[in-house]
C-alpha cells in the first residue's frame, strides 16, 4: 500500500511482516489534548488478565510480543509508537486492538489523527487509516491486528468511546484502579422521620430443644493469595511549563523507582525502536550509557555507571542500582536504573544522565522519552527536545530531597564537553557536584 493511500473504515489488508511498528500520529497546537497509544491482547474478545493491556504504565507484555515505545515530537507533529512482534505472539491471542486515549480533552480537538502500520524490518508502509469524524470521544479504537486462517491482517475500525481509556479498558475485561472519591456527607435532617407504625405483636420463638453438641472448630483455611492490583491509568507528564512533580504527593514514598529511557533513531536508521526500559545500541556498535550522580545526606558523593563497573546497590549506599551494560540492542536485555525509595531519606540529590560511550558524535539523530515509574503512585514521563548541538551527554532528571519530600525535575539539557573534557566531568561542572574524575573503561 502506497504512503498516500488511506483505508476506509471497516476494510482490511494482509500483514505479511513478522513484526510491525504501529505509529499513532496527530498534529499538536495550543489546547490539543495529550494522546496516548495502547494495545489490548484479546482471546475470544476479552483479555485473559490485566497483563494483556500494554500502555504507558505497563509498557511491555510478558511474552515480549507487544511493547509501548513512547512519543516523539517534530515541530507540530507528534507520534506515539508500539512494536508488535507477530512471530512471538502467543497462539491463543487472536486479536490485538490498537487504541488511543485523549488526556485533557476529546478527540474532536485533535487534528490529523491517524494510525500507520509499517514493517519493523524495513520501514515500508503496510497500512494507514486516517480518522476524521471524532467529536466527544476520549478514547478510540483506530484499528486491530487479527488472525485469519493462520495469517495476520489489519482492519481499520474507527470506534470511539466517550468514557476514556477507563471505559475502553473495562469493556475488554480490565479491572481499573479508580481514584478514591470523597464520600458525600449525609444530608442534614431537619425533622426526624416518623416511627414506623406498630405492627401486630410478634410471637416468641418456641423453647429451645435439647442442647446440641458444638461442632469442632473448622481448621483455618490458608490465606487467600493477594489480589492482583488493578491497573493504574494515572500518569504525570512533565513539560517546560510544568517541569517538576513531588513523588510524595503522587504516593511514591516506598519501594523502588525505575528509570527508563526509550530511544529511537531517525534519518538513516529510522524505524528501529528501542524497548522502553533501556538505553540500548541503536545501530551497529552505538553504545549509550544510563548513569546517575548522587549525593547522600552524610555528604558522600559518587556515580553509578557501567564505566568502571560502578553498578551501585539498592540495599546499601548509594541505594541506586544499574542492572548491567547492554551493548547489543537485544530486545530482551538492556539497562535499567533503579532507586530505592525505602532509603529516600538518605538521598540528598540524584542527577540521572545519559552519555554516548561510542558509535555516534552527538544525540542529534536520536529521539527519546524518559519514564520514571514508582512502585506506588503514578508514572512520570517526559520527552527530550530535539538536539541541535554536538552533545555527547544529556542531563535527564534531577531528584531532590527537600525535607523528606522527593521531587522529580525535568532537566532535558544537552551539554557539549570542551575538548579533552569527559562527559562525566562536563555534567559535574554544570551541576556543581565537585568530584575528582580519572579515566575509566568498561
CSV table of C-alpha atoms in Angstrom, one decimal:
chain,number,residue,atom,x,y,z
A,1,UNK,CA,0.0,0.0,0.0
A,2,UNK,CA,1.5,3.3,-1.0
A,3,UNK,CA,2.1,6.1,1.5
A,4,UNK,CA,-0.7,8.3,0.0
A,5,UNK,CA,-3.4,5.6,0.4
A,6,UNK,CA,-5.6,5.6,3.4
A,7,UNK,CA,-8.0,2.8,4.3
A,8,UNK,CA,-11.8,3.2,4.6
A,9,UNK,CA,-13.4,2.3,8.0
A,10,UNK,CA,-14.1,-1.4,8.1
A,11,UNK,CA,-11.7,-2.5,5.4
A,12,UNK,CA,-8.8,-4.8,5.9
A,13,UNK,CA,-5.4,-5.7,4.4
A,14,UNK,CA,-3.0,-8.6,4.8
A,15,UNK,CA,0.0,-8.1,7.1
A,16,UNK,CA,2.9,-10.1,5.6
A,17,UNK,CA,5.6,-8.9,8.1
A,18,UNK,CA,6.9,-10.9,11.0
A,19,UNK,CA,6.9,-7.8,13.2
A,20,UNK,CA,5.3,-4.4,12.7
A,21,UNK,CA,5.6,-0.9,14.2
A,22,UNK,CA,2.3,0.8,15.0
A,23,UNK,CA,2.6,4.6,14.7
A,24,UNK,CA,-0.2,6.7,16.1
A,25,UNK,CA,0.2,10.3,14.9
A,26,UNK,CA,-1.6,13.7,15.2
A,27,UNK,CA,-0.9,17.4,14.9
A,28,UNK,CA,-0.4,19.4,18.1
A,29,UNK,CA,-1.3,23.0,18.8
A,30,UNK,CA,-2.2,25.0,21.9
A,31,UNK,CA,-5.2,23.3,23.6
A,32,UNK,CA,-4.7,20.0,21.9
A,33,UNK,CA,-5.1,17.1,24.4
A,34,UNK,CA,-2.2,14.7,25.0
A,35,UNK,CA,-2.8,11.4,23.1
A,36,UNK,CA,-1.5,8.0,24.2
A,37,UNK,CA,-1.3,4.7,22.3
A,38,UNK,CA,-2.3,1.4,23.9
A,39,UNK,CA,-2.8,-2.2,22.8
A,40,UNK,CA,-5.1,-5.0,24.2
A,41,UNK,CA,-4.2,-8.6,23.5
A,42,UNK,CA,-7.5,-10.5,23.2
A,43,UNK,CA,-8.5,-14.1,23.4
A,44,UNK,CA,-12.1,-14.6,22.1
A,45,UNK,CA,-12.9,-10.9,22.6
A,46,UNK,CA,-11.5,-10.4,26.1
A,47,UNK,CA,-8.2,-10.0,27.9
A,48,UNK,CA,-7.1,-13.0,30.0
A,49,UNK,CA,-6.0,-10.7,32.8
A,50,UNK,CA,-4.7,-7.1,33.3
A,51,UNK,CA,-1.3,-8.0,31.9
A,52,UNK,CA,-2.8,-8.2,28.4
A,53,UNK,CA,-3.1,-4.4,28.4
A,54,UNK,CA,0.0,-2.6,27.1
A,55,UNK,CA,0.2,1.2,27.7
A,56,UNK,CA,2.3,3.9,29.3
A,57,UNK,CA,2.1,2.4,32.9
A,58,UNK,CA,2.6,-1.2,31.7
A,59,UNK,CA,4.9,-0.8,28.7
A,60,UNK,CA,5.7,-4.4,27.7
A,61,UNK,CA,3.8,-7.6,27.5
A,62,UNK,CA,5.3,-10.5,29.3
A,63,UNK,CA,5.5,-12.6,26.1
A,64,UNK,CA,7.7,-9.9,24.5
A,65,UNK,CA,5.2,-9.7,21.6
A,66,UNK,CA,4.0,-6.1,22.3
A,67,UNK,CA,5.7,-3.1,23.7
A,68,UNK,CA,5.0,0.6,24.0
A,69,UNK,CA,7.8,2.6,22.5
A,70,UNK,CA,6.9,6.1,23.5
A,71,UNK,CA,6.4,9.5,22.0
A,72,UNK,CA,8.4,11.7,19.7
A,73,UNK,CA,7.8,15.2,18.6
A,74,UNK,CA,8.9,17.0,15.4
A,75,UNK,CA,7.7,20.6,15.1
A,76,UNK,CA,3.8,20.3,15.2
A,77,UNK,CA,3.7,16.6,14.6
A,78,UNK,CA,3.6,14.0,17.5
A,79,UNK,CA,3.7,10.2,17.2
A,80,UNK,CA,3.3,7.5,19.9
A,81,UNK,CA,4.5,4.1,19.0
A,82,UNK,CA,4.0,0.4,19.6
A,83,UNK,CA,6.0,-2.5,18.3
A,84,UNK,CA,4.1,-5.8,17.7
A,85,UNK,CA,6.2,-8.9,17.1
A,86,UNK,CA,3.6,-11.2,15.4
A,87,UNK,CA,6.1,-14.1,15.3
A,88,UNK,CA,6.3,-14.0,19.2
A,89,UNK,CA,2.5,-13.7,19.7
A,90,UNK,CA,1.1,-16.5,21.9
A,91,UNK,CA,-1.0,-18.9,19.7
A,92,UNK,CA,-4.2,-18.2,21.8
A,93,UNK,CA,-4.1,-14.5,21.1
A,94,UNK,CA,-6.3,-13.9,18.1
A,95,UNK,CA,-6.6,-10.1,18.1
A,96,UNK,CA,-4.6,-7.1,19.1
A,97,UNK,CA,-6.7,-3.9,19.5
A,98,UNK,CA,-4.8,-0.7,18.7
A,99,UNK,CA,-6.3,2.2,20.7
A,100,UNK,CA,-5.8,5.8,21.5
A,101,UNK,CA,-6.9,7.9,24.5
A,102,UNK,CA,-7.1,11.7,24.9
A,103,UNK,CA,-5.9,13.2,28.2
A,104,UNK,CA,-7.3,16.7,28.9
A,105,UNK,CA,-9.9,16.9,26.2
A,106,UNK,CA,-11.7,14.9,23.4
A,107,UNK,CA,-10.7,13.7,20.0
A,108,UNK,CA,-12.8,16.4,18.5
A,109,UNK,CA,-9.9,18.7,19.5
A,110,UNK,CA,-7.3,16.5,17.9
A,111,UNK,CA,-6.4,17.1,14.2
A,112,UNK,CA,-4.7,14.8,11.8
A,113,UNK,CA,-5.2,11.6,13.8
A,114,UNK,CA,-4.0,8.5,12.1
A,115,UNK,CA,-2.7,5.0,12.7
A,116,UNK,CA,0.0,3.7,10.4
A,117,UNK,CA,1.4,0.1,10.3
A,118,UNK,CA,4.9,-0.4,9.0
A,119,UNK,CA,7.2,-3.4,8.6
A,120,UNK,CA,9.6,-3.2,11.6
A,121,UNK,CA,12.4,-4.8,9.4
A,122,UNK,CA,12.5,-2.2,6.6
A,123,UNK,CA,10.1,0.6,7.5
A,124,UNK,CA,7.8,0.0,4.5
A,125,UNK,CA,4.2,1.0,4.9
A,126,UNK,CA,1.6,-1.8,5.1
A,127,UNK,CA,-1.5,0.1,6.1
A,128,UNK,CA,-2.7,3.6,7.1
A,129,UNK,CA,-6.1,4.7,8.5
A,130,UNK,CA,-6.9,8.4,9.0
A,131,UNK,CA,-9.7,9.3,11.5
A,132,UNK,CA,-11.6,12.4,10.7
A,133,UNK,CA,-15.0,12.1,12.3
A,134,UNK,CA,-14.3,12.3,16.0
A,135,UNK,CA,-16.4,14.6,18.3
A,136,UNK,CA,-16.8,14.0,22.0
A,137,UNK,CA,-14.8,10.7,22.2
A,138,UNK,CA,-12.0,10.5,24.7
A,139,UNK,CA,-10.8,7.0,23.6
A,140,UNK,CA,-10.7,5.5,20.2
A,141,UNK,CA,-10.1,2.1,18.7
A,142,UNK,CA,-8.3,3.0,15.5
A,143,UNK,CA,-7.6,-0.5,14.2
A,144,UNK,CA,-6.8,-4.1,15.1
A,145,UNK,CA,-4.4,-6.8,14.0
A,146,UNK,CA,-6.2,-10.2,13.9
A,147,UNK,CA,-5.5,-13.8,12.8
A,148,UNK,CA,-7.4,-15.3,9.9
A,149,UNK,CA,-6.6,-18.8,8.8
A,150,UNK,CA,-3.1,-18.7,10.3
A,151,UNK,CA,-2.2,-15.3,8.8
A,152,UNK,CA,-2.4,-11.8,10.2
A,153,UNK,CA,-4.5,-8.9,8.9
A,154,UNK,CA,-5.1,-5.3,9.8
A,155,UNK,CA,-8.6,-3.8,10.0
A,156,UNK,CA,-9.4,-0.1,10.2
A,157,UNK,CA,-12.0,0.3,13.0
A,158,UNK,CA,-12.6,3.9,14.0
A,159,UNK,CA,-14.8,3.2,17.0
A,160,UNK,CA,-15.0,5.9,19.8
A,161,UNK,CA,-15.7,5.9,23.5
A,162,UNK,CA,-16.8,8.9,25.5
A,163,UNK,CA,-15.7,7.2,28.7
A,164,UNK,CA,-12.0,7.5,28.1
A,165,UNK,CA,-9.3,4.9,28.5
A,166,UNK,CA,-11.0,3.5,31.6
A,167,UNK,CA,-14.2,2.8,29.6
A,168,UNK,CA,-12.3,1.2,26.8
A,169,UNK,CA,-10.2,-0.9,29.2
A,170,UNK,CA,-13.1,-2.1,31.3
A,171,UNK,CA,-15.1,-3.0,28.1
A,172,UNK,CA,-12.4,-5.6,27.3
A,173,UNK,CA,-12.2,-7.0,30.9
A,174,UNK,CA,-9.5,-4.9,32.5
A,175,UNK,CA,-10.0,-4.0,36.2
A,176,UNK,CA,-9.1,-0.4,36.8
A,177,UNK,CA,-7.9,1.2,40.0
A,178,UNK,CA,-10.3,4.1,40.4
A,179,UNK,CA,-9.2,7.2,42.3
A,180,UNK,CA,-10.7,7.4,45.7
A,181,UNK,CA,-13.7,9.7,45.7
A,182,UNK,CA,-14.7,11.6,48.9
A,183,UNK,CA,-17.9,10.2,50.4
A,184,UNK,CA,-20.6,12.8,50.4
A,185,UNK,CA,-21.9,13.7,53.9
A,186,UNK,CA,-25.4,12.6,54.6
A,187,UNK,CA,-27.9,15.4,54.2
A,188,UNK,CA,-28.8,17.1,57.5
A,189,UNK,CA,-32.3,16.0,58.6
A,190,UNK,CA,-34.4,18.9,59.9
A,191,UNK,CA,-37.1,16.6,61.2
A,192,UNK,CA,-36.8,13.1,62.5
A,193,UNK,CA,-38.7,10.7,60.3
A,194,UNK,CA,-41.9,9.4,61.9
A,195,UNK,CA,-41.5,6.0,63.6
A,196,UNK,CA,-42.9,3.0,61.6
A,197,UNK,CA,-46.4,2.1,62.6
A,198,UNK,CA,-46.6,-0.6,65.3
A,199,UNK,CA,-47.4,-4.0,63.7
A,200,UNK,CA,-49.1,-6.9,65.5
A,201,UNK,CA,-47.2,-8.4,68.4
A,202,UNK,CA,-44.5,-10.8,67.2
A,203,UNK,CA,-44.7,-14.4,68.6
A,204,UNK,CA,-41.8,-15.5,70.7
A,205,UNK,CA,-39.8,-18.4,69.2
A,206,UNK,CA,-40.6,-21.9,70.6
A,207,UNK,CA,-38.5,-23.1,73.5
A,208,UNK,CA,-35.1,-24.5,72.5
A,209,UNK,CA,-34.8,-28.3,72.2
A,210,UNK,CA,-32.2,-30.4,73.9
A,211,UNK,CA,-28.7,-28.9,73.7
A,212,UNK,CA,-26.8,-29.8,70.5
A,213,UNK,CA,-23.1,-30.6,70.9
A,214,UNK,CA,-20.9,-27.9,69.4
A,215,UNK,CA,-19.1,-29.0,66.2
A,216,UNK,CA,-15.3,-28.8,66.4
A,217,UNK,CA,-13.9,-25.5,65.0
A,218,UNK,CA,-13.2,-25.6,61.3
A,219,UNK,CA,-9.5,-25.8,60.5
A,220,UNK,CA,-8.0,-22.4,59.4
A,221,UNK,CA,-8.1,-22.0,55.7
A,222,UNK,CA,-4.9,-21.0,54.1
A,223,UNK,CA,-4.8,-17.2,53.5
A,224,UNK,CA,-6.0,-16.3,50.0
A,225,UNK,CA,-3.3,-15.1,47.7
A,226,UNK,CA,-3.2,-11.3,47.5
A,227,UNK,CA,-5.5,-9.9,44.8
A,228,UNK,CA,-3.7,-8.5,41.8
A,229,UNK,CA,-3.5,-4.7,41.8
A,230,UNK,CA,-5.9,-3.1,39.4
A,231,UNK,CA,-4.3,-1.2,36.5
A,232,UNK,CA,-3.5,2.4,37.3
A,233,UNK,CA,-4.4,4.7,34.5
A,234,UNK,CA,-3.0,7.9,36.1
A,235,UNK,CA,0.3,9.4,34.9
A,236,UNK,CA,2.2,12.7,35.1
A,237,UNK,CA,3.8,14.3,32.0
A,238,UNK,CA,6.4,16.9,32.7
A,239,UNK,CA,6.8,19.8,30.3
A,240,UNK,CA,8.9,23.0,30.1
A,241,UNK,CA,5.9,24.9,31.6
A,242,UNK,CA,5.4,22.3,34.4
A,243,UNK,CA,8.8,20.7,34.8
A,244,UNK,CA,8.6,19.2,38.3
A,245,UNK,CA,6.4,16.9,40.5
A,246,UNK,CA,6.5,15.7,44.1
A,247,UNK,CA,6.9,11.9,44.3
A,248,UNK,CA,5.5,12.1,47.8
A,249,UNK,CA,2.3,13.8,46.7
A,250,UNK,CA,1.9,11.1,44.0
A,251,UNK,CA,2.1,8.4,46.6
A,252,UNK,CA,5.6,7.2,45.6
A,253,UNK,CA,7.1,7.1,49.1
A,254,UNK,CA,8.4,3.5,49.3
A,255,UNK,CA,9.5,0.6,47.2
A,256,UNK,CA,11.5,1.4,44.1
A,257,UNK,CA,11.7,4.0,41.4
A,258,UNK,CA,12.6,2.6,37.9
A,259,UNK,CA,14.2,4.9,35.5
A,260,UNK,CA,13.6,4.0,31.8
A,261,UNK,CA,15.0,5.6,28.7
A,262,UNK,CA,13.4,5.0,25.3
A,263,UNK,CA,15.4,5.9,22.2
A,264,UNK,CA,14.5,6.0,18.6
A,265,UNK,CA,16.9,6.8,15.8
A,266,UNK,CA,15.6,8.9,12.9
A,267,UNK,CA,17.1,9.7,9.4
A,268,UNK,CA,19.3,6.9,8.2
A,269,UNK,CA,18.4,4.4,11.0
A,270,UNK,CA,14.6,5.2,11.0
A,271,UNK,CA,12.3,2.5,12.1
A,272,UNK,CA,14.5,0.8,14.7
A,273,UNK,CA,12.7,1.3,18.1
A,274,UNK,CA,14.3,0.7,21.5
A,275,UNK,CA,12.3,-1.1,24.1
A,276,UNK,CA,11.2,1.1,27.0
A,277,UNK,CA,13.4,0.4,30.0
A,278,UNK,CA,16.8,0.8,28.5
A,279,UNK,CA,19.3,2.9,26.7
A,280,UNK,CA,20.5,0.5,24.1
A,281,UNK,CA,22.6,0.2,21.0
A,282,UNK,CA,20.6,1.6,18.1
A,283,UNK,CA,22.8,0.8,15.1
A,284,UNK,CA,25.9,-1.3,14.9
A,285,UNK,CA,28.1,-0.6,17.9
A,286,UNK,CA,26.4,2.6,19.1
A,287,UNK,CA,26.6,2.4,22.9
A,288,UNK,CA,24.5,4.7,25.2
A,289,UNK,CA,25.1,4.6,28.9
A,290,UNK,CA,22.4,5.5,31.5
A,291,UNK,CA,24.1,6.9,34.6
A,292,UNK,CA,23.4,8.8,37.9
A,293,UNK,CA,25.4,11.2,40.0
A,294,UNK,CA,24.4,11.0,43.7
A,295,UNK,CA,24.9,12.9,46.9
A,296,UNK,CA,23.8,11.4,50.2
A,297,UNK,CA,22.8,13.2,53.3
A,298,UNK,CA,26.1,12.2,55.0
A,299,UNK,CA,27.9,14.2,52.3
A,300,UNK,CA,29.3,11.3,50.4
A,301,UNK,CA,29.1,11.6,46.6
A,302,UNK,CA,29.6,9.3,43.7
A,303,UNK,CA,28.5,8.0,40.3
A,304,UNK,CA,26.5,4.9,39.2
A,305,UNK,CA,27.5,3.9,35.7
A,306,UNK,CA,28.8,0.9,33.6
A,307,UNK,CA,32.2,2.6,33.2
A,308,UNK,CA,34.5,1.2,35.9
A,309,UNK,CA,31.8,-1.3,36.8
A,310,UNK,CA,30.2,1.2,39.3
A,311,UNK,CA,26.8,-0.5,39.3
A,312,UNK,CA,25.8,0.5,42.8
A,313,UNK,CA,23.4,-1.2,45.2
A,314,UNK,CA,19.8,-0.9,46.4
A,315,UNK,CA,20.4,-2.3,49.9
A,316,UNK,CA,23.4,-0.3,50.8
A,317,UNK,CA,24.8,3.1,49.8
A,318,UNK,CA,24.2,4.7,47.3
A,319,UNK,CA,20.7,2.9,47.2
A,320,UNK,CA,20.8,3.2,43.4
A,321,UNK,CA,21.5,0.2,41.1
A,322,UNK,CA,22.2,-0.1,37.4
A,323,UNK,CA,21.4,-3.7,36.3
A,324,UNK,CA,24.1,-4.1,33.6
A,325,UNK,CA,25.6,-2.7,30.5
A,326,UNK,CA,23.8,-3.8,27.3
A,327,UNK,CA,25.8,-3.2,24.1
A,328,UNK,CA,23.8,-5.4,21.8
A,329,UNK,CA,20.5,-3.7,21.5
A,330,UNK,CA,18.8,-7.0,22.0
A,331,UNK,CA,15.1,-6.7,23.0
A,332,UNK,CA,15.3,-9.0,26.0
A,333,UNK,CA,18.1,-7.2,27.8
A,334,UNK,CA,19.1,-3.6,28.3
A,335,UNK,CA,19.9,-1.1,31.0
A,336,UNK,CA,17.6,-0.2,33.9
A,337,UNK,CA,18.4,2.2,36.7
A,338,UNK,CA,16.5,1.7,39.9
A,339,UNK,CA,16.4,4.0,43.0
A,340,UNK,CA,15.4,2.6,46.4
A,341,UNK,CA,12.6,4.9,47.8
A,342,UNK,CA,12.8,2.9,51.1
A,343,UNK,CA,16.0,4.8,51.7
A,344,UNK,CA,15.0,8.1,50.2
A,345,UNK,CA,15.8,9.9,53.5
A,346,UNK,CA,19.5,9.0,52.9
A,347,UNK,CA,19.4,10.7,49.4
A,348,UNK,CA,20.1,14.4,49.1
A,349,UNK,CA,20.1,14.7,45.3
A,350,UNK,CA,20.4,12.3,42.3
A,351,UNK,CA,21.1,13.5,38.8
A,352,UNK,CA,20.2,11.0,36.1
A,353,UNK,CA,22.0,11.4,32.8
A,354,UNK,CA,23.0,9.6,29.6
A,355,UNK,CA,26.2,9.6,27.7
A,356,UNK,CA,27.2,8.3,24.3
A,357,UNK,CA,30.1,5.9,25.0
A,358,UNK,CA,30.8,5.2,21.4
A,359,UNK,CA,29.2,4.9,17.9
A,360,UNK,CA,27.9,8.5,17.4
A,361,UNK,CA,29.2,12.0,17.6
A,362,UNK,CA,26.0,13.5,19.2
A,363,UNK,CA,22.4,13.0,20.1
A,364,UNK,CA,21.3,14.9,17.0
A,365,UNK,CA,19.6,11.9,15.3
A,366,UNK,CA,18.1,10.3,18.4
A,367,UNK,CA,14.6,10.9,19.9
A,368,UNK,CA,14.0,10.0,23.5
A,369,UNK,CA,11.3,9.6,26.1
A,370,UNK,CA,12.2,9.3,29.8
A,371,UNK,CA,9.8,7.4,32.1
A,372,UNK,CA,10.2,7.2,35.9
A,373,UNK,CA,7.9,4.6,37.4
A,374,UNK,CA,7.5,4.4,41.1
A,375,UNK,CA,6.4,1.1,42.5
A,376,UNK,CA,3.5,3.0,44.2
A,377,UNK,CA,2.0,6.1,42.6
A,378,UNK,CA,1.7,7.5,39.1
A,379,UNK,CA,4.2,7.1,36.4
A,380,UNK,CA,6.1,10.2,35.3
A,381,UNK,CA,7.2,10.8,31.8
A,382,UNK,CA,8.6,13.5,29.5
A,383,UNK,CA,10.2,13.8,26.1
A,384,UNK,CA,13.6,15.3,25.3
A,385,UNK,CA,13.7,18.2,22.8
A,386,UNK,CA,15.4,17.7,19.5
A,387,UNK,CA,19.2,18.1,19.9
A,388,UNK,CA,20.7,20.9,17.9
A,389,UNK,CA,24.2,21.0,19.4
A,390,UNK,CA,27.1,18.5,19.2
A,391,UNK,CA,26.2,16.9,22.5
A,392,UNK,CA,27.5,13.6,23.9
A,393,UNK,CA,26.0,14.0,27.4
A,394,UNK,CA,22.4,14.8,28.4
A,395,UNK,CA,21.1,15.6,31.9
A,396,UNK,CA,17.7,13.8,32.1
A,397,UNK,CA,16.2,14.4,35.5
A,398,UNK,CA,17.1,15.7,38.9
A,399,UNK,CA,15.7,14.1,42.1
A,400,UNK,CA,16.0,16.4,45.2
A,401,UNK,CA,15.1,15.6,48.8
A,402,UNK,CA,13.6,18.7,50.4
A,403,UNK,CA,12.7,17.9,54.0
A,404,UNK,CA,11.6,14.4,53.2
A,405,UNK,CA,9.7,15.4,50.0
A,406,UNK,CA,11.4,13.9,47.0
A,407,UNK,CA,10.8,15.9,43.9
A,408,UNK,CA,11.5,15.0,40.2
A,409,UNK,CA,12.6,17.8,38.0
A,410,UNK,CA,12.7,17.5,34.2
A,411,UNK,CA,16.2,18.7,33.0
A,412,UNK,CA,16.4,17.6,29.4
A,413,UNK,CA,19.7,19.5,29.0
A,414,UNK,CA,22.1,18.7,26.2
A,415,UNK,CA,25.7,19.6,27.2
A,416,UNK,CA,28.7,20.0,24.9
A,417,UNK,CA,32.0,18.9,26.5
A,418,UNK,CA,35.0,21.1,25.9
A,419,UNK,CA,37.9,19.5,24.0
A,420,UNK,CA,39.6,16.9,26.2
A,421,UNK,CA,36.9,17.1,28.9
A,422,UNK,CA,34.9,13.9,29.6
A,423,UNK,CA,31.1,13.9,29.5
A,424,UNK,CA,31.0,13.0,33.3
A,425,UNK,CA,33.3,15.9,34.2
A,426,UNK,CA,31.1,18.2,32.0
A,427,UNK,CA,27.9,17.3,33.8
A,428,UNK,CA,29.7,17.5,37.2
A,429,UNK,CA,30.8,21.1,36.4
A,430,UNK,CA,27.3,22.1,35.1
A,431,UNK,CA,25.6,20.9,38.3
A,432,UNK,CA,28.4,21.8,40.8
A,433,UNK,CA,28.9,18.2,42.1
A,434,UNK,CA,32.6,18.7,42.9
A,435,UNK,CA,34.0,15.3,42.3
A,436,UNK,CA,37.5,14.2,41.1
A,437,UNK,CA,37.5,12.3,37.9
A,438,UNK,CA,40.0,9.8,36.5
A,439,UNK,CA,39.9,8.0,33.1
A,440,UNK,CA,37.9,4.7,33.3
A,441,UNK,CA,37.0,1.9,30.9
A,442,UNK,CA,34.4,-0.8,30.5
